[in-house]
Coordinates of C-alpha atoms in Angstrom, one line a residue:
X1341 CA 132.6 183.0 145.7
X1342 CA 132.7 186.9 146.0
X1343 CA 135.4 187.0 143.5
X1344 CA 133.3 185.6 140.4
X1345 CA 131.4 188.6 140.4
X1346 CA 134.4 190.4 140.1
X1347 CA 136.2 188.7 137.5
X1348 CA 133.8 188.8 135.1
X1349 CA 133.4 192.5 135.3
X1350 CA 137.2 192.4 135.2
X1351 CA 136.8 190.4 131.9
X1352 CA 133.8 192.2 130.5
X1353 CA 136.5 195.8 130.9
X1354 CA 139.2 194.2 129.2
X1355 CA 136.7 193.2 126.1
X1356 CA 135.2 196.8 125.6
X1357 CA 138.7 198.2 126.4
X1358 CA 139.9 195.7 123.7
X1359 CA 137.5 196.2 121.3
X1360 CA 138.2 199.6 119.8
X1361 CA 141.2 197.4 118.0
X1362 CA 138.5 195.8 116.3
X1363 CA 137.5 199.0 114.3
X1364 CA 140.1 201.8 114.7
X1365 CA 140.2 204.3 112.1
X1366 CA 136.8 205.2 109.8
X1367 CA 135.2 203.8 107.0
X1368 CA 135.9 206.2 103.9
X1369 CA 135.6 206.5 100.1
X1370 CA 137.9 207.9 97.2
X1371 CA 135.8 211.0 95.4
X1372 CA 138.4 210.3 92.5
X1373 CA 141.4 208.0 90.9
X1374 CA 144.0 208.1 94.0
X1375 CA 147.7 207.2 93.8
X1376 CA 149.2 205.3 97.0
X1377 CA 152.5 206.3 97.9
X1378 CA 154.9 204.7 100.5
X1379 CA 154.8 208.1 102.6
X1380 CA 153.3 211.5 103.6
X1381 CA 154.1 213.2 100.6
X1382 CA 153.4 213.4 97.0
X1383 CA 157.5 213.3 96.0
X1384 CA 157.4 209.3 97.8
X1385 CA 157.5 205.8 95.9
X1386 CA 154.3 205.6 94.0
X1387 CA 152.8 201.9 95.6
X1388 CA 149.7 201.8 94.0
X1389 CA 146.1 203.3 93.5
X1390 CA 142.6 203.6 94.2
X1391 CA 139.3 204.1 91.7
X1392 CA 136.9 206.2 92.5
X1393 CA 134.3 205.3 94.8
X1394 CA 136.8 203.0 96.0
X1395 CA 135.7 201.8 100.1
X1396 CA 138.9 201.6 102.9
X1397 CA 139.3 202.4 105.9
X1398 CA 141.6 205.0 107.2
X1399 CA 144.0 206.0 110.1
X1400 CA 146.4 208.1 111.3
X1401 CA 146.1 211.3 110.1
X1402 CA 149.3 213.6 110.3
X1403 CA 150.3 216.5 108.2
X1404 CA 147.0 215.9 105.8
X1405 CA 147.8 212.5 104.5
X1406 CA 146.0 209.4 106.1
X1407 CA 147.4 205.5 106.5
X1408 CA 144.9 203.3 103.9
X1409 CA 144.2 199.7 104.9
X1410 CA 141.8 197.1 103.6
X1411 CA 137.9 197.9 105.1
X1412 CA 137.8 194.7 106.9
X1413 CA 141.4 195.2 108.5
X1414 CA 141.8 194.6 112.5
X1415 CA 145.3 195.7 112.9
X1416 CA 146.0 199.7 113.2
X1417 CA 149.7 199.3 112.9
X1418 CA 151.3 201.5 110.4
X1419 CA 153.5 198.5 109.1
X1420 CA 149.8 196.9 107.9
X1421 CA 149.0 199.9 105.7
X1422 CA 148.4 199.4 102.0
X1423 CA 149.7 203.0 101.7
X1424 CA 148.9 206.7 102.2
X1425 CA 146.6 209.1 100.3
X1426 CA 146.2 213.0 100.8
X1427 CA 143.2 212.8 103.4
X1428 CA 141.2 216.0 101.3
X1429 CA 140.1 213.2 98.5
X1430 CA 138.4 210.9 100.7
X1431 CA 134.7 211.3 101.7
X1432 CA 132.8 209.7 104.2
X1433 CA 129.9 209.3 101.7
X1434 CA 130.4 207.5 98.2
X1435 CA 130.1 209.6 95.4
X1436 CA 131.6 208.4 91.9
X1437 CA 131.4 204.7 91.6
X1438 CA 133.8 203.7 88.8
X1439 CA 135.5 200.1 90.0
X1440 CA 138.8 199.3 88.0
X1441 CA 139.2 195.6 88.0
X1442 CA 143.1 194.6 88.7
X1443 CA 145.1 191.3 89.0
X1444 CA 144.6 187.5 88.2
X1445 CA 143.2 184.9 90.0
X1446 CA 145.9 181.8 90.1
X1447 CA 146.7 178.6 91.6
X1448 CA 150.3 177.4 92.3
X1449 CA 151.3 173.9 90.8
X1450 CA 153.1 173.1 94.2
X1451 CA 154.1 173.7 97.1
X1452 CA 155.6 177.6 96.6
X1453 CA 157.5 179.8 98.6
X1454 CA 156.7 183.8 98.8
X1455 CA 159.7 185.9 99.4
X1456 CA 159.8 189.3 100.7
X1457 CA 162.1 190.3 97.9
X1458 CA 161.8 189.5 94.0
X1459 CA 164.6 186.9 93.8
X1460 CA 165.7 183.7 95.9
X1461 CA 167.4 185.5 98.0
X1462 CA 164.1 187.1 99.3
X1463 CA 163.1 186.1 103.4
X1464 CA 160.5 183.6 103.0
X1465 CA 157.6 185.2 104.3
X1466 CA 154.7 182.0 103.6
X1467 CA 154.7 179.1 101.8
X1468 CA 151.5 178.5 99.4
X1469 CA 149.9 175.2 99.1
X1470 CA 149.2 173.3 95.8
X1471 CA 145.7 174.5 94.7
X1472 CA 145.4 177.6 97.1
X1473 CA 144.0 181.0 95.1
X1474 CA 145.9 184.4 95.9
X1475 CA 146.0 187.3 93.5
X1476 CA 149.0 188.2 91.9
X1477 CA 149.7 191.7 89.9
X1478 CA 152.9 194.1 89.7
X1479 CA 155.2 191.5 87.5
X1480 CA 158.4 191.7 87.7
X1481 CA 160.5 190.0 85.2
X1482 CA 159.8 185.9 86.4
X1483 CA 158.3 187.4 89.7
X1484 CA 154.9 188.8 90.8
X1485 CA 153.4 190.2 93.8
X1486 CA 151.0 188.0 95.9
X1487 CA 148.0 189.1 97.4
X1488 CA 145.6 187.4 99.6
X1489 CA 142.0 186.3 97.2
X1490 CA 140.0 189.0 98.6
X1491 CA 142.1 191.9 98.7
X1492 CA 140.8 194.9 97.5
X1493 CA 143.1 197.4 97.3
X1494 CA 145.6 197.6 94.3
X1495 CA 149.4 197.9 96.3
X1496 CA 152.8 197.0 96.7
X1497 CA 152.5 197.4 100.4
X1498 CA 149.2 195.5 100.3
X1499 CA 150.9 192.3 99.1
X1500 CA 152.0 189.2 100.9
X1501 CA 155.4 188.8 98.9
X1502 CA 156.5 187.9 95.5
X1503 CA 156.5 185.0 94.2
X1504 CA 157.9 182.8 90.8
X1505 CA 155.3 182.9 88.1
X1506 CA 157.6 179.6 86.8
X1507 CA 154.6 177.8 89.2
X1508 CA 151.1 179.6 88.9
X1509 CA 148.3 178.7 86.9
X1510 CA 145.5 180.5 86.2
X1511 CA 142.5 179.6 88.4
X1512 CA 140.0 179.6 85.3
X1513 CA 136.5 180.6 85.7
X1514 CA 136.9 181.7 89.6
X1515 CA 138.2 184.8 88.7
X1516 CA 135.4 187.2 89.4
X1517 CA 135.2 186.6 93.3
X1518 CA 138.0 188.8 93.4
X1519 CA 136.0 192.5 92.9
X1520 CA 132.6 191.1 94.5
X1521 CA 133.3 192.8 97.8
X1522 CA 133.3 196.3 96.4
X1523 CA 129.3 196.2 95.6
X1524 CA 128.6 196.0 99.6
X1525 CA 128.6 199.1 100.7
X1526 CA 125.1 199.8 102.2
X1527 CA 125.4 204.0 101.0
X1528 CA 125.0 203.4 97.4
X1529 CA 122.2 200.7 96.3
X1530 CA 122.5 201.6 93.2
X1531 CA 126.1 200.8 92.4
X1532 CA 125.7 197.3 92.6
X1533 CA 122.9 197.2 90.3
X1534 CA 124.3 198.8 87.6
X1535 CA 127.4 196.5 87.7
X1536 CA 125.9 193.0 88.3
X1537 CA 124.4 192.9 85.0
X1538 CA 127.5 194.5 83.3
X1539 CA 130.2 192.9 85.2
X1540 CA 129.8 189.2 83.9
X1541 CA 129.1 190.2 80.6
X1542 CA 132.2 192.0 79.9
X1543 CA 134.0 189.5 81.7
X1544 CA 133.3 186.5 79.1
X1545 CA 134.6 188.6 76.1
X1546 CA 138.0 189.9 78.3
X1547 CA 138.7 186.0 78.4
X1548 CA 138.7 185.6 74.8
X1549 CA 140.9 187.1 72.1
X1550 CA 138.9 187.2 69.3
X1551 CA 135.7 188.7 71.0
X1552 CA 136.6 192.2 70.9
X1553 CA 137.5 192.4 67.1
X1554 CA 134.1 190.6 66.5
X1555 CA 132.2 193.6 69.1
X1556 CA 133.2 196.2 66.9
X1557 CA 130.6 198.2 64.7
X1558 CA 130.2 201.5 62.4
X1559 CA 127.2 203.8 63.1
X1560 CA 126.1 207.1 61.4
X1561 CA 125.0 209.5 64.1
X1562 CA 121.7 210.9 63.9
X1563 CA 121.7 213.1 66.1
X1564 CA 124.5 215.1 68.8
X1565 CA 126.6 212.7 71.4
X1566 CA 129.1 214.0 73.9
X1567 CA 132.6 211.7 73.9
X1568 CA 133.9 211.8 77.2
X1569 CA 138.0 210.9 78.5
X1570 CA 137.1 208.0 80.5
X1571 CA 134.0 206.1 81.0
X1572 CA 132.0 209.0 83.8
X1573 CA 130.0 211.7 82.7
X1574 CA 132.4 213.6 85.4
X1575 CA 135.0 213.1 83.2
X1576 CA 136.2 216.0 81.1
X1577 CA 134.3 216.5 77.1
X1578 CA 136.9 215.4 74.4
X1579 CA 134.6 216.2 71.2
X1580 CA 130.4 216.1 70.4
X1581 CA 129.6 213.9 67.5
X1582 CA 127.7 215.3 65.1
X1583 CA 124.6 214.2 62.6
X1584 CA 126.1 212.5 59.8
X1585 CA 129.6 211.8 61.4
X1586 CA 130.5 208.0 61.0
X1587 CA 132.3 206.5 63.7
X1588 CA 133.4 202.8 65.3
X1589 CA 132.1 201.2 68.7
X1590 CA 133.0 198.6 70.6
X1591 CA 134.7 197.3 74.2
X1592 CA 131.5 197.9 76.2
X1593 CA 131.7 198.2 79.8
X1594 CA 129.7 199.5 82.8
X1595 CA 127.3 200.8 80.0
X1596 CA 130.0 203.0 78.2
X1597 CA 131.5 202.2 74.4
X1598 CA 135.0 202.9 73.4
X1599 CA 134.7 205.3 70.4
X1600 CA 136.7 205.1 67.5
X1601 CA 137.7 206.8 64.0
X1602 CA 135.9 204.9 60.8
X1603 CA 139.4 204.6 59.4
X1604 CA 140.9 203.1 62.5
X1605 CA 142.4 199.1 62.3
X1606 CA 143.3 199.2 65.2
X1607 CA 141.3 199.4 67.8
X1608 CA 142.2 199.3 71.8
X1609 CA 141.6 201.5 74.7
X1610 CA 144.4 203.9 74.0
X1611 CA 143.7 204.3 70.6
X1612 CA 139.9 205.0 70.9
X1613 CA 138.7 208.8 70.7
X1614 CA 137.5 208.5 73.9
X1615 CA 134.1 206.9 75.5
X1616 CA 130.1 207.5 74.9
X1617 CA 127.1 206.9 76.8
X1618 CA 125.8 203.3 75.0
X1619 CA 121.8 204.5 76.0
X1620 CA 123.1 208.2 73.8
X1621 CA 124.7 206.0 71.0
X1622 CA 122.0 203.3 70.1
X1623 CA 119.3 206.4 70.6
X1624 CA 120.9 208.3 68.4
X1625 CA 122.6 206.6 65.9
X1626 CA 122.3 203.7 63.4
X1627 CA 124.0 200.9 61.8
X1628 CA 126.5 202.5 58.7
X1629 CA 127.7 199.1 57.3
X1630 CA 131.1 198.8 56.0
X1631 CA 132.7 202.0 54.4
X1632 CA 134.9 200.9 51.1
X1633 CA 137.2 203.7 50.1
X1634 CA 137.1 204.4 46.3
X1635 CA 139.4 202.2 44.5
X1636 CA 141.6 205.1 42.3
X1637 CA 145.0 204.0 42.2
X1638 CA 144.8 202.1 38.8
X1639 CA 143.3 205.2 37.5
X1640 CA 147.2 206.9 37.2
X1641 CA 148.3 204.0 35.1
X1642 CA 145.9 204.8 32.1
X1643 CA 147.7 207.3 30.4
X1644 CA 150.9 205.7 29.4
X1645 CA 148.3 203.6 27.3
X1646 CA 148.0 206.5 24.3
X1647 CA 151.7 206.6 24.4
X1648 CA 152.5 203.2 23.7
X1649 CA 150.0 202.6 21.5
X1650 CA 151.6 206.2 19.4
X1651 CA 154.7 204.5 18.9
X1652 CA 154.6 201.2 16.9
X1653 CA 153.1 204.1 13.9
X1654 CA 157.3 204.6 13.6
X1655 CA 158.8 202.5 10.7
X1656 CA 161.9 200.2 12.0
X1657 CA 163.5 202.0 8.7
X1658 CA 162.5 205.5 10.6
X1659 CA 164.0 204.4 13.8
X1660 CA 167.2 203.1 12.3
X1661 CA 167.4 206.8 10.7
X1662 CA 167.4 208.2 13.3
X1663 CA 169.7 206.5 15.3
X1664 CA 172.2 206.8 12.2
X1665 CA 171.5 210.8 12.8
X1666 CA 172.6 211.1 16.0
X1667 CA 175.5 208.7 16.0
X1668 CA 173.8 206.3 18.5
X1669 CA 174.1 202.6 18.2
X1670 CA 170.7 201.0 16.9
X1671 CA 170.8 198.4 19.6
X1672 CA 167.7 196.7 20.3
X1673 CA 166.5 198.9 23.4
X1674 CA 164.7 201.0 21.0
X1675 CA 162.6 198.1 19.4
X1676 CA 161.7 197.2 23.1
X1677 CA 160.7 200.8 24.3
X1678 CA 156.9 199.8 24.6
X1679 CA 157.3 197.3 27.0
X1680 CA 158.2 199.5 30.3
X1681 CA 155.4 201.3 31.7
X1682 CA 157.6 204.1 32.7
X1683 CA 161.4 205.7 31.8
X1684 CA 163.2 205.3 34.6
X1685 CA 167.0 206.2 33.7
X1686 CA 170.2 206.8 35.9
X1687 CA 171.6 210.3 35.6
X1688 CA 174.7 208.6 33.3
X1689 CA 171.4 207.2 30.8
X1690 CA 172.3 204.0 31.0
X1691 CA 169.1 202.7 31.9
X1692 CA 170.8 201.1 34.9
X1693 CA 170.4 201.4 38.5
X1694 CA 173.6 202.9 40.1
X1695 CA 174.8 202.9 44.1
X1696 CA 175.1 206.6 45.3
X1697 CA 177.8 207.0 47.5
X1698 CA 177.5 209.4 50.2
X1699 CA 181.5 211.1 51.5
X1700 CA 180.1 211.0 55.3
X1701 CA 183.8 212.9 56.1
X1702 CA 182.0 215.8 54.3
X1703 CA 179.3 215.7 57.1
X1704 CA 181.7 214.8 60.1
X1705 CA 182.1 218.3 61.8
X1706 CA 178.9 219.1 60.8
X1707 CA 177.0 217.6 63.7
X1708 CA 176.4 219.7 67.3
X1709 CA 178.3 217.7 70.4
X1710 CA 176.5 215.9 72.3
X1711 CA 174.4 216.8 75.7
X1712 CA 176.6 216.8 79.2
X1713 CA 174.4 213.9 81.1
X1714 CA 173.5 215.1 84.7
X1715 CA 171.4 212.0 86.0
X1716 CA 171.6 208.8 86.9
X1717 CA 169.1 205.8 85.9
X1718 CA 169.5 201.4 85.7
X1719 CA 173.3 202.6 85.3
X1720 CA 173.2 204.9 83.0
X1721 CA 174.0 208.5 82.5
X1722 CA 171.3 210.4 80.8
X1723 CA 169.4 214.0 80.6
X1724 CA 166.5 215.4 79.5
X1725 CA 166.0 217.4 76.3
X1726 CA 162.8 217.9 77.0
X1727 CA 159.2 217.4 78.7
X1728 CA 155.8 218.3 77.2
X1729 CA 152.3 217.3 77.3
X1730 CA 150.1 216.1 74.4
X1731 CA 146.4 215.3 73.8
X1732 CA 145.9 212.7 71.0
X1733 CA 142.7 210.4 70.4
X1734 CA 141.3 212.2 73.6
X1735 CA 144.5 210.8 75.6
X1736 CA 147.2 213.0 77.6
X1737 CA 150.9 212.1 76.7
X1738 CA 153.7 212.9 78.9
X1739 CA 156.4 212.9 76.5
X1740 CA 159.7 212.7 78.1
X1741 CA 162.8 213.0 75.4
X1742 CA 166.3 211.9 76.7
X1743 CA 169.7 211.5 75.9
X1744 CA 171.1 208.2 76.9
X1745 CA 175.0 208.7 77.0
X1746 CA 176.1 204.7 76.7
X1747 CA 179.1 203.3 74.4
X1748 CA 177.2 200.0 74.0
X1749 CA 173.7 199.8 71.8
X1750 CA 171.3 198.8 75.2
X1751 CA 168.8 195.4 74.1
X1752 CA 164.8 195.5 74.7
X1753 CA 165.2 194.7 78.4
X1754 CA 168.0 197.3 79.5
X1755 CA 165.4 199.8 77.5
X1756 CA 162.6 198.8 79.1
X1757 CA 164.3 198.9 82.6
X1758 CA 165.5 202.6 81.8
X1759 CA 162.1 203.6 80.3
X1760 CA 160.4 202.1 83.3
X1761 CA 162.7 204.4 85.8
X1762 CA 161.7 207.1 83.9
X1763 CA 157.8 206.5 84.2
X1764 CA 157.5 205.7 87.8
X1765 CA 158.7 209.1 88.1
X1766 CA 155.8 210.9 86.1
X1767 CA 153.3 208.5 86.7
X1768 CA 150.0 210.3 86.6
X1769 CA 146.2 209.3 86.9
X1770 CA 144.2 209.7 83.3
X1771 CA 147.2 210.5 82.2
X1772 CA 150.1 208.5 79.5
X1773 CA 153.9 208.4 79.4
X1774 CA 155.9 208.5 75.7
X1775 CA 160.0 207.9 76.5
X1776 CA 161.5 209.0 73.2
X1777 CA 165.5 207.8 73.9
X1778 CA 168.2 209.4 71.4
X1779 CA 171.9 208.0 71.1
X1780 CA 175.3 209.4 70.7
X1781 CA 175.9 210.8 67.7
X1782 CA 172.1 210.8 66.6
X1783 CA 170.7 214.1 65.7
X1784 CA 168.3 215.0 68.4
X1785 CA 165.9 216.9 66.1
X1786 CA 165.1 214.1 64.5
X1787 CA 163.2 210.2 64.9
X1788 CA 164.1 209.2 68.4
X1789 CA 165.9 205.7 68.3
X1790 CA 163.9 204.5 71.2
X1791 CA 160.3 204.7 71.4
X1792 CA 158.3 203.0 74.7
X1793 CA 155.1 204.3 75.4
X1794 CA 153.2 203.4 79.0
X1795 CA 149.6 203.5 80.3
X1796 CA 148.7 204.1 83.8
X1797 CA 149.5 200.0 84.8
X1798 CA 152.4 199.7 82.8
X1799 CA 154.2 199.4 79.4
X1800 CA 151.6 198.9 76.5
X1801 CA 154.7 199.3 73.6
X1802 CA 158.5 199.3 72.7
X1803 CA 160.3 199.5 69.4
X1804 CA 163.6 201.1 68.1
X1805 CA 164.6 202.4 64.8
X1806 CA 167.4 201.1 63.9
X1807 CA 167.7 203.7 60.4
X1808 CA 168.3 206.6 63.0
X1809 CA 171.5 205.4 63.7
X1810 CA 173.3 205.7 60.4
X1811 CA 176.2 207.9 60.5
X1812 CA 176.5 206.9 64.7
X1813 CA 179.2 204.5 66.1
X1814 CA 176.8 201.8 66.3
X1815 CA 176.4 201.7 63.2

């Protein structure tokens, strides 16, 4: 009987003793955009990224760099971490609150294997059941990374597996549970006031294709407003509006419009100017209406008018005279002169349009020789001409231009690969990434032949210009 006693305080040790694996680590917060990376060190795999104000909790600090794992996580092994951050950017306190939404809400078809590798080849690591909700994000040509419904933290390491987006569907109108646990946090009251009345709203028209177009609208400002880079009056001042300037507005969110030039068609986050206050723009400004540029274009066809109507005062007898003066046939091209608007001859004055033929053997010495590649990328051999930053429409462009040394002309996908390689590399927060990719033979002070251009998540365009490569082998 003595020994009850004794177990249970033997039992009651191993609970406390077992209970700091319940919450190792300490609850922090990002004071800015982070990048995850899959070591201690700014030069390792970029993995994925926090927004500021973002809640995790952290562990093992070593060299100034911390593991990040999920708030709620129980297990302190390093192999759990969603990544590591520099340990100098994380507060204990929340400061900036500026969530970043991230991922879809799906449902797989069937019964659907998650691999630890993109491809069939992959481990199976879990099998998901018809109907069951995970996040996915990261794709990968036919393949995705799966994340549990309620993760919160955007990265590779974070994930389950990858799956075959051959079987998800999207889950519909669940899709919001996925960012509800960020408002929790008892610090900052405030934060989820501000986006529970925001959130949904911008939600409904993100769903729709048509709603953003239909959200746009031109306003004459009345008085000053500050354009800032992103949508945070932390954020650095791209320009200040002035009375009587007339600009677009549109793609509200978290109380912030996306500002745009009156002239702009086209209008998406990386084309806007940058973002405004919405309380500072419908204080301050008011409804312009539509602006309709002048029409003046047929204006320049008016005066050929006089000098058709001068010459039907000429005799046919004149004409004929004339002709007879000079030796020229009278054909009946002079009768019809009034009838073109404009004389358009060929240097030979014919009247007809002739094929110039360029001698390109002239020109064949006359190009420099091509760059000596010294890098490797997707299997080819490239090198940089050059690297520079640009600000346009209140954005920062990384422009990277590169010499791609291949005998074959590479398709969208090989580009794309190669481009990709390119900006994983020089990824950076608030900032973009232009690849401009030039050709043998091409003349590198000219159009690029490749063009792919890349936000922070990914690859918003790609095209080629095929003209550039006139006088080239592949062409």
């Amino acid at each position: 009987m003595r020994r009850i006693p004794f177990l249970i305080v033997a039992v009651a040790c191993l609970v406390l003793s077992a209970a700091p694996a319940f919450a190792f680590g300490q609850i922090m917060y990002s004071d800015r955009p982070l990048n995850l990376r899959d070591g201690r060190s700014p030069r390792a795999e970029w993995v994925g990224s926090l927004y500021a104000g973002q809640k995790v909790r952290v562990a093992h600090e070593k060299d100034g760099w911390v593991a990040v794992y999920e708030p709620d996580a129980t297990d302190p092994s390093e192999a759990k971490a969603a990544g590591y951050s520099n340990s100098k950017f994380l507060k204990p306190t929340r400061g900036r609150y500026e969530p970043k939404e991230w991922g879809d809400l799906v449902v797989s078809s069937t019964k659907l294997n998650i691999r630890s590798k993109p491809n069939v080849r992959g481990e199976k690591v879990r099998t998901l059941q018809p109907g069951e909700r995970v996040l996915v994000d990261f794709p990968e040509d036919d393949w995705t990374v799966v994340f549990a419904s309620g993760a919160t933290i955007r990265s590779k390491l974070n994930g389950i597996g990858y799956a075959s987006t051959k079987y998800l569907e999207p889950a519909g109108a669940a899709a919001p549970p996925a960012p509800a646990p960020e408002p929790e946090p008892a610090p900052a009251p405030a934060a989820p006031e501000v986006r529970q009345p925001v959130e949904p709203a911008a939600q409904a028209p993100a769903k729709r294709a048509p709603e953003p177009s239909t959200a746009i609208r031109r306003v004459a400002l009345a008085n000053e407003v500050n354009v800032h880079q992103s949508r945070t009056t932390n954020s650095p001042l791209v320009q200040t509006l002035r009375p009587g300037d007339v600009v677009q507005l549109g793609l509200l969110r978290n109380g912030w419009y996306a500002v745009f030039k009156a002239s702009d068609m086209i209008r998406s986050e990386s084309s806007s100017i940058g973002y405004a206050l919405q309380s500072a723009m419908d204080a301050n400004s008011r409804e312009a209406g539509v602006v309709v540029s002048p029409v003046t274009q047929p204006a320049p066809a008016a005066p050929p008018a006089p000098a058709k109507a001068a010459e039907p005062e000429i005799s046919a007898e004149a004409l004929k005279a004339e002709a007879l003066k000079t030796d020229r046939p009278s054909s009946p091209a002079p009768a019809a002169a009034p009838e073109p608007a404009f004389e358009a001859k060929s240097p030979s004055g014919t009247g007809r349009q002739q094929t110039l033929v360029i001698d390109r053997s002239a020109f064949k010495n006359a190009k420099r020789p091509d760059p000596s590649p010294d890098q490797n990328a997707h299997g080819y051999r490239y090198k940089f001409l050059e690297k520079s930053e640009t600000r346009e429409y209140g954005h920062v462009w990384i422009t990277l231009k590169v010499f791609l040394d291949t005998t074959k002309l590479p398709d969208n996908a090989a580009l794309k690969d190669f481009a990709s390689s390119l900006w994983k590399d020089h990824r950076r927060v608030t900032k973009n990434v232009l690849v401009e990719v030039y050709l043998p033979g091409m003349d590198l002070d000219d159009l690029s032949w490749g063009v792919v251009k890349f936000d922070y998540d990914g690859m918003i365009e790609l095209w080629t210009r095929r003209a550039t490569l006139f006088g080239t082998k592949f062409m």
